[in-house]
Coordinates of C-alpha atoms and ligand atoms in Angstrom, one line a residue:
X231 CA 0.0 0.0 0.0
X232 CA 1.6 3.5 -1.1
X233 CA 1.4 6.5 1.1
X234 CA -1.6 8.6 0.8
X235 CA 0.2 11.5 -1.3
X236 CA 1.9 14.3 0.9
X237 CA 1.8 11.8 4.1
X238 CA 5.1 9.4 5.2
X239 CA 5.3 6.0 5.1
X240 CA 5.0 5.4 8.6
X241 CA 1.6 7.9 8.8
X242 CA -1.6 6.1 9.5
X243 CA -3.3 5.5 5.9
X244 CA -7.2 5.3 6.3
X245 CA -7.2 3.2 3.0
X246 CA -5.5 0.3 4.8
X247 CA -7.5 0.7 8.2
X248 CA -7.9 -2.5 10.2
X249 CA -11.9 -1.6 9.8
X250 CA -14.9 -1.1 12.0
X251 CA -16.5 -3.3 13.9
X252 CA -19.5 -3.7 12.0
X253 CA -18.3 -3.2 7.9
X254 CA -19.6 -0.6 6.1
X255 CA -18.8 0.9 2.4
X256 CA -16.2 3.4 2.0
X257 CA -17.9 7.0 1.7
X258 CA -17.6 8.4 -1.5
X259 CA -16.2 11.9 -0.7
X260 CA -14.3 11.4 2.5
X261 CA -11.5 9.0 3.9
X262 CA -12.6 6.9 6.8
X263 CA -11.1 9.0 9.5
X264 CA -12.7 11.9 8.3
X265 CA -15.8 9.9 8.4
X266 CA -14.5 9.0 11.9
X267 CA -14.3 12.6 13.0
X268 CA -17.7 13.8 11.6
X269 CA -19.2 11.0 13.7
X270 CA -17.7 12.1 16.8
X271 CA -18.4 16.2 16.3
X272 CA -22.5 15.0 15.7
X273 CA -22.3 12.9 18.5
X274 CA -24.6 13.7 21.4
X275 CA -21.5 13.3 24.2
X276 CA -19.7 15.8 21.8
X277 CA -22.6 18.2 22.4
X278 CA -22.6 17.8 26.4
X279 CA -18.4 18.7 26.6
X280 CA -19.5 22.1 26.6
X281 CA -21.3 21.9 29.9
X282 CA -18.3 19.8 31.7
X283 CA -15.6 21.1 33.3
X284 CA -12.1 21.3 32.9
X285 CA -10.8 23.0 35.8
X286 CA -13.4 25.7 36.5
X287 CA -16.8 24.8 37.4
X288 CA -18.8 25.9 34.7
X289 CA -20.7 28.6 36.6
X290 CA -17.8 29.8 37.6
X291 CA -17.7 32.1 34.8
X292 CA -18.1 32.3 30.7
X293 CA -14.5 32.9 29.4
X294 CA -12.5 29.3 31.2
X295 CA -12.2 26.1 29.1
X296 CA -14.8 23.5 29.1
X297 CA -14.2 20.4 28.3
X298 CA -15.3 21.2 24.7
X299 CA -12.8 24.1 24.1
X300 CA -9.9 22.4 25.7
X301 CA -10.7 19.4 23.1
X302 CA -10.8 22.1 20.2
X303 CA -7.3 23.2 21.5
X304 CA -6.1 20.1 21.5
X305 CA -6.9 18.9 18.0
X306 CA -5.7 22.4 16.3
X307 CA -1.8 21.7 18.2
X308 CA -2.0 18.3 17.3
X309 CA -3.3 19.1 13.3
X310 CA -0.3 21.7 13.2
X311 CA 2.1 19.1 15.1
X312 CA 1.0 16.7 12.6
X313 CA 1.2 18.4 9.5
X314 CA 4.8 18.8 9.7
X315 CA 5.8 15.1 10.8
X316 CA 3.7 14.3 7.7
X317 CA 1.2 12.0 9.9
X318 CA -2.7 11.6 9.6
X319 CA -4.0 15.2 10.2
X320 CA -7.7 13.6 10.3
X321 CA -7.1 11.0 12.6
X322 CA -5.3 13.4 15.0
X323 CA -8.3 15.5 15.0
X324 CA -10.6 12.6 15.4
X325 CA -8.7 11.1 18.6
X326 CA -8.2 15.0 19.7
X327 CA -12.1 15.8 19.7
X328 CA -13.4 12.2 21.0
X329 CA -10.4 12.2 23.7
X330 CA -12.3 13.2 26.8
X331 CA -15.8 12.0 25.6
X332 CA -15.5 9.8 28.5
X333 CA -14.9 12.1 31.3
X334 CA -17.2 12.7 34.6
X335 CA -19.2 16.2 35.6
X336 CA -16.4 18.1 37.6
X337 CA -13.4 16.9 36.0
X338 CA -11.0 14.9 38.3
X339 CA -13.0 15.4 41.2
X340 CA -16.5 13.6 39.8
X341 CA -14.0 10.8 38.3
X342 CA -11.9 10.3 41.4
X343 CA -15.4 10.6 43.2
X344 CA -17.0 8.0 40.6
X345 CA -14.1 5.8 40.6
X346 CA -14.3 5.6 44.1
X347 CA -18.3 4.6 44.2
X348 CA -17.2 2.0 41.6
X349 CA -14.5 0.0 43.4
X350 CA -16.8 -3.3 44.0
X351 CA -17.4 -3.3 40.7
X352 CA -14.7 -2.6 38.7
X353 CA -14.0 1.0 38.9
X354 CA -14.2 4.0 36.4
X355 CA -11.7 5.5 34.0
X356 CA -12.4 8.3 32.0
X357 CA -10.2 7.0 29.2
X358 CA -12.2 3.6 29.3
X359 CA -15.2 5.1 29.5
X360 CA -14.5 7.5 26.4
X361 CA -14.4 4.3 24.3
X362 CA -17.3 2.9 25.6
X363 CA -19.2 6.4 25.0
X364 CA -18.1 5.7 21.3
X365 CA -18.2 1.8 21.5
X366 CA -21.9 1.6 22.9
X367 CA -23.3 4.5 24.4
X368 CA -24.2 6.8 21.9
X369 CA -27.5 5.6 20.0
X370 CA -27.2 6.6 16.5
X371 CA -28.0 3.6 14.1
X372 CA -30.9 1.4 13.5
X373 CA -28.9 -1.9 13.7
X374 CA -25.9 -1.7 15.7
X375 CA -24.9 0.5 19.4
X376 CA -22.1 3.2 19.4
X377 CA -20.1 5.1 16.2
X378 CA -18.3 2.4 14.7
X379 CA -15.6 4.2 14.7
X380 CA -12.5 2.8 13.0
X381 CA -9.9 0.5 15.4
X382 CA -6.9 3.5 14.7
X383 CA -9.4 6.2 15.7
X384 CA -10.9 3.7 19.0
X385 CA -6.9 2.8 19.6
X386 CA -6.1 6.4 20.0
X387 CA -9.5 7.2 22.5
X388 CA -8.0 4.4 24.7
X389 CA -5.1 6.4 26.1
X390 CA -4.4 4.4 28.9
X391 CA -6.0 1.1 30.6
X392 CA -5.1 -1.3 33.6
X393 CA -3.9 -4.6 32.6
X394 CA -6.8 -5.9 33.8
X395 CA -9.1 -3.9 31.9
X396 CA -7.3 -4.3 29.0
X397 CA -7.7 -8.2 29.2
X398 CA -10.9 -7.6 29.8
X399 CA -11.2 -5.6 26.7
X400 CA -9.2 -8.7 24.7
X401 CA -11.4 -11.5 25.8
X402 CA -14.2 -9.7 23.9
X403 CA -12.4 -8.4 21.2
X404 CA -9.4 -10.5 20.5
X405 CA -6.3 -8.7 19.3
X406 CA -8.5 -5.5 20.0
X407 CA -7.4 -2.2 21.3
X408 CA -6.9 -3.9 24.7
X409 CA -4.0 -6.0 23.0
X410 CA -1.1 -3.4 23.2
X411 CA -1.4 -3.0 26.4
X412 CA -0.9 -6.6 27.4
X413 CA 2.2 -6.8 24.6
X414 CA 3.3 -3.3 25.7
X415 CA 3.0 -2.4 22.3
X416 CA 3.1 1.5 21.5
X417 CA 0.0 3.0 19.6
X418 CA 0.2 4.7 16.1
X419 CA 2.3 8.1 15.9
X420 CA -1.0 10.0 15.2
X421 CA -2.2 8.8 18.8
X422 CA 1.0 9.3 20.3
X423 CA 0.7 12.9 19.4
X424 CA -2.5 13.9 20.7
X425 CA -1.1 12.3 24.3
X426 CA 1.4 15.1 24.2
X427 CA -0.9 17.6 22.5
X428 CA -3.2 17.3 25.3
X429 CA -0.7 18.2 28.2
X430 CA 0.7 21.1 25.9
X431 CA -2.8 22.5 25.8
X432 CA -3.5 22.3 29.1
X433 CA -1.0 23.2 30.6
X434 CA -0.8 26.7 28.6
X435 CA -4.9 26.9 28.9
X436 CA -4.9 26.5 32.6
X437 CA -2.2 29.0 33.2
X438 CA -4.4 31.7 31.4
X439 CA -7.6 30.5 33.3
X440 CA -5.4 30.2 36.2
X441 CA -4.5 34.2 36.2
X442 CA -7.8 34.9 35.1
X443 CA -9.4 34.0 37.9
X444 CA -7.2 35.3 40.2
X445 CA -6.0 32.1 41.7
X446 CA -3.0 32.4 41.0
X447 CA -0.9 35.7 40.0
X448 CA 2.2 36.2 37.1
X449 CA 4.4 37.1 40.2
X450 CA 4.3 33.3 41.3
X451 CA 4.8 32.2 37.5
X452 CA 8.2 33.3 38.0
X453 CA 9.5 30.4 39.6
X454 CA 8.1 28.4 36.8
X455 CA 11.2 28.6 34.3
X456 CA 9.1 27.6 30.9
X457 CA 6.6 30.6 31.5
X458 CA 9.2 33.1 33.0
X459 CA 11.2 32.9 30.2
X460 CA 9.0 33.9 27.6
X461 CA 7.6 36.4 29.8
X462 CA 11.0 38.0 29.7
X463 CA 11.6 37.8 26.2
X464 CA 8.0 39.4 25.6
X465 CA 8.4 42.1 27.7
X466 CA 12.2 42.9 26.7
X467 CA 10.7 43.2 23.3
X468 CA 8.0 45.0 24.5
X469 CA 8.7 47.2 27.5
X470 CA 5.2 48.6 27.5
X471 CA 3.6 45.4 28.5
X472 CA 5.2 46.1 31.8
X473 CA 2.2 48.4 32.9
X474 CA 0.0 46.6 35.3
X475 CA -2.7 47.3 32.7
X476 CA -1.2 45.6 30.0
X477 CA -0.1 42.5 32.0
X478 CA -3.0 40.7 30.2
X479 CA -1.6 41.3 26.9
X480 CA 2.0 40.0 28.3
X481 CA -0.4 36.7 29.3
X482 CA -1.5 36.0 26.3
X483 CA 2.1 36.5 24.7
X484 CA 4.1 34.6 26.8
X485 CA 1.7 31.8 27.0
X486 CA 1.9 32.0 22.8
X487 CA 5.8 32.0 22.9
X488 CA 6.0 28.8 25.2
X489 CA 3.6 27.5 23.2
X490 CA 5.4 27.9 20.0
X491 CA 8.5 26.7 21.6
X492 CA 7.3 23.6 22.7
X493 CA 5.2 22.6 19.5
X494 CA 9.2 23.1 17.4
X495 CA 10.6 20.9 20.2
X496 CA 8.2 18.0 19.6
X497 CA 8.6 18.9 15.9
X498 CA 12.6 18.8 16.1
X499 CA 12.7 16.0 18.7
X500 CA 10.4 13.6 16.5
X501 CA 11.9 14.3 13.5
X502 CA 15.1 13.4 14.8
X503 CA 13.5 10.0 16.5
X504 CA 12.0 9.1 13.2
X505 CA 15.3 9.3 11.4
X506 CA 16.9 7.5 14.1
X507 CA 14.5 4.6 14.6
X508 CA 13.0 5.0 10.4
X509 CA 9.9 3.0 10.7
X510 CA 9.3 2.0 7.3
X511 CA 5.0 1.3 7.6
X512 CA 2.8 2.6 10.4
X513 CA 2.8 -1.2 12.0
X514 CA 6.6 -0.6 13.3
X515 CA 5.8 1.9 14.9
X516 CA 4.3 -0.4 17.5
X517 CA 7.5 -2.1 18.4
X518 CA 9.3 1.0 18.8
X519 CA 10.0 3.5 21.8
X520 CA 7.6 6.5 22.2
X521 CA 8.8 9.0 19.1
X522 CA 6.2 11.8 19.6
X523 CA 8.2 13.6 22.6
X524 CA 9.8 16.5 23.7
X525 CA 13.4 17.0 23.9
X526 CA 14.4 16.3 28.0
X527 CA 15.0 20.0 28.2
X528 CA 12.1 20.4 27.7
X529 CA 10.1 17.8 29.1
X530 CA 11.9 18.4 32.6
X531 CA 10.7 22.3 32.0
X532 CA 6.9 21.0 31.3
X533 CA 6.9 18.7 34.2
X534 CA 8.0 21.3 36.7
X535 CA 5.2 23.3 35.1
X536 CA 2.6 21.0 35.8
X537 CA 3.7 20.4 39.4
X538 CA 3.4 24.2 39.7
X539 CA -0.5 23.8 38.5
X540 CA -0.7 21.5 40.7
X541 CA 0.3 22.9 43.6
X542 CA -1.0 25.9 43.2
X543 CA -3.9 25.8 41.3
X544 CA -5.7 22.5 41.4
X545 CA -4.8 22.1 45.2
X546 CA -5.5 26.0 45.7
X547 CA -8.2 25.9 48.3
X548 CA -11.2 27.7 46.3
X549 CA -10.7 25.1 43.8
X550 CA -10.8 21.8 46.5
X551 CA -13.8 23.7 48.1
X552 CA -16.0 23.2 44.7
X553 CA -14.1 19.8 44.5
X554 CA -15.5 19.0 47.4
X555 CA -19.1 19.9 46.9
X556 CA -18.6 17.9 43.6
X557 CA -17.6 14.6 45.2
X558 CA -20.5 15.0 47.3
X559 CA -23.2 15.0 44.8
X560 CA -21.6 12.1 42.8
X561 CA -21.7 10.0 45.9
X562 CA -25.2 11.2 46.5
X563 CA -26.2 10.7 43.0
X564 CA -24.8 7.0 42.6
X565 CA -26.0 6.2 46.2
X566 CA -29.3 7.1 45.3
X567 CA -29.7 5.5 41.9
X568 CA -28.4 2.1 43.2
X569 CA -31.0 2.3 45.4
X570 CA -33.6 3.6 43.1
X571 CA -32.4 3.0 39.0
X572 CA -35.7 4.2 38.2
X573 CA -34.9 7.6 39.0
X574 CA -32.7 7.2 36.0
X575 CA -33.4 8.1 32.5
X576 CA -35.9 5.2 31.2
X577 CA -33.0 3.1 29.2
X578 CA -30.4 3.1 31.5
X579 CA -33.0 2.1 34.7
X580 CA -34.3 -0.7 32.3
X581 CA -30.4 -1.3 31.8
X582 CA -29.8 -1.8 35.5
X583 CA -32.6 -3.4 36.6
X584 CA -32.1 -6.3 34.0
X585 CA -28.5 -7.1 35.7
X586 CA -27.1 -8.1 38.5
X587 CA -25.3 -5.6 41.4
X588 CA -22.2 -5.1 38.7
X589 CA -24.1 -4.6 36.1
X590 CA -26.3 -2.3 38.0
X591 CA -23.6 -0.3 39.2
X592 CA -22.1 0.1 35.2
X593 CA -25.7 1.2 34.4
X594 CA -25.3 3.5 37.0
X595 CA -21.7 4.8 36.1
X596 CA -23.0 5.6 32.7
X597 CA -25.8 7.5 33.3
X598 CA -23.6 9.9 35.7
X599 CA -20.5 9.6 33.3
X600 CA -22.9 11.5 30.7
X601 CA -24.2 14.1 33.1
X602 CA -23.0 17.8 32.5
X603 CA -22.4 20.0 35.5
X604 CA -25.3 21.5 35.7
X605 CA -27.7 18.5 35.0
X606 CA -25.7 16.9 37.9
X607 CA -26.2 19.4 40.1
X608 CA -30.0 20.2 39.0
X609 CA -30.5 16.3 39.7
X610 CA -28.5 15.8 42.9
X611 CA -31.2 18.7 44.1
X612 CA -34.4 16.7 42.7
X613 CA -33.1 13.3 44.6
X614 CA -32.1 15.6 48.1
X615 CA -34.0 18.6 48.3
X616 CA -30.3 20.2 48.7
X617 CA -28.7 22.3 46.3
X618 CA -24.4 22.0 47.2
X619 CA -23.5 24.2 43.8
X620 CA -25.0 27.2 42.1
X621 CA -25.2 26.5 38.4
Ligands
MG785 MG1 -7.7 16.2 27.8

């Protein structure tokens, strides 16, 4: 199989896709992983991402990232990141935009909070669950559950998974996307890329929403070398953006400078990878090392970023106050459906009470897994008579 024209050898080729679950005939204007991506962006959980948090409870003002923004984000870095490594621009955007499909209301807190509920019964990740949103929840054809979405594009959703999900995932679909996991295989490049475009996205996004709401301040982002330096550089080539009242201005361009620098890094440090390791088809990839990276410059620089966040803004004690709150209400919420599943939308009550506890408890899971914010929060009030969040 040649190369789809201006893509390498070693780029995923939708021609030569190892297919859908259920077959279907190729589209007559569009590759499959376009096809893929139109599927997702009409999907119903697509919809809801705008309601769900990232960081920032969504009533917590207009201007942070939803779920839905930060997934936008994500596929345009990973659509320029590919474009130049010559990859599968489509299939990056598809993996990009189903990525978080999966997750909770409240971000980390409703899935640590979920998880938690789910421990008899085999606990809840958000990547596991985004496959299963694509895999079986979403209700869009008359013969068959779920998108039938292409194994490259499903490969990618499935980020990361326990062993013992992943054999799980095997005995059901054999040599599936639960298979690498148990060879410790690596995905496809294209997936390997939107890994690393999701942290570069975040991490820049949450240090804007971060200052934006006040949480933390660009004093404290100097002892956080990756942002400092490009806040120098900006405002040596800019002196003006020292004023207090431009300092929002001096946000936005150092936050575009370190984001520059570190989509040429994983550019450079790929390139150099691919020539070193020179995977001649897309299947080789698998038995290779990790090639979509940054340099370790530059990964040590991210990292101490992200500890920063962490300390200081997904710690900071506003934040764990709503986080709280947010645990709360899942608890509440999956308490109250276990006891009563027909307090749940009709199909996934008639979904719990056909199966035992476990299956129960995955009916459950589901139903909250889809929930936005504010449909949590509206509910949690209907089943208590307490309302623990505004909207
Ligand atoms: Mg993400």
């Amino acid at each position: 199989m040649t190369a789809l024209s201006g893509l390498s050898i070693f780029a995923c080729d939708p021609g030569a896709t190892r297919g859908r679950c259920h077959p279907e005939h190729p589209a007559p204007t569009r590759t499959e992983y376009q096809r893929d991506r139109d599927r997702i962006v009409h999907s119903t959980a697509f919809r809801r991402l705008v309601y769900k948090t990232q960081v920032f409870l969504n009533h917590e003002g207009d201007l942070f990232r939803t779920r839905l923004t930060h997934s936008l984000e994500v596929a345009q870095l990973g659509r320029s990141i590919a474009r130049s490594l010559q990859i599968n621009e489509d299939l990056v955007e598809a993996i990009s935009l189903a990525h978080d499909l999966g997750h909770t209301p409240f971000g980390h807190a409703g899935q640590d909070a979920l998880n938690g509920c789910m421990a008899d019964f085999g606990g809840f990740e958000h990547n596991l669950q985004s496959l299963r949103v694509v895999d079986k929840l979403e209700e869009r054809y008359p013969l068959y559950d779920g998108l039938n979405l292409t194994f490259e594009t499903r490969e990618g959703i499935l980020k990361h998974c326990s062993r013992a999900h992943a054999k799980q995932l095997e005995d059901v679909e054999p040599n599936g996307v639960g298979a690498r996991f148990l060879r410790n295989e690596r995905p496809s490049l294209e997936a390997q890329l939107c890994n690393l475009a999701d942290e570069i996205a975040y991490n820049a996004h949450d240090i804007d929403d971060g200052v934006r709401s006040g949480l933390i301040t660009l004093s404290q982002l100097e002892d956080v070398p990756l942002f400092d330096a490009y806040r120098l550089s900006a405002q040596a080539e800019h002196p003006a953006l020292a004023e207090p009242s431009r300092h929002r201005r001096l946000l936005y361009e150092a936050i575009r400078r370190m984001l520059s620098a570190q989509v040429y890094d994983v550019i450079d440090t790929t390139k150099a990878a691919l020539r070193l390791h020179a995977p001649a088809h897309p299947d080789e990839v698998r038995q290779l090392p990790v090639m979509v990276s940054f340099s370790s410059d530059m990964r040590e620089r991210s990292t101490a970023l992200k500890q920063f966040l962490f300390r200081h803004l997904y710690r900071h004690p506003r934040v764990m106050e709503t986080t709280g709150h947010a645990q709360h209400i899942v608890r509440e919420l999956f308490d109250a459906y276990m006891t009563k599943p027909q307090d749940m939308k009709a199909a996934f009550a008639a979904q719990a009470l056909e199966g035992d506890a476990h299956g129960r408890a995955r009916a459950v899971a589901d139903f909250i897994a889809g929930m936005t914010d504010r449909f949590a929060v509206r509910e949690h009030e209907r089943l208590t008579g307490r309302r623990l969040l505004q909207e």
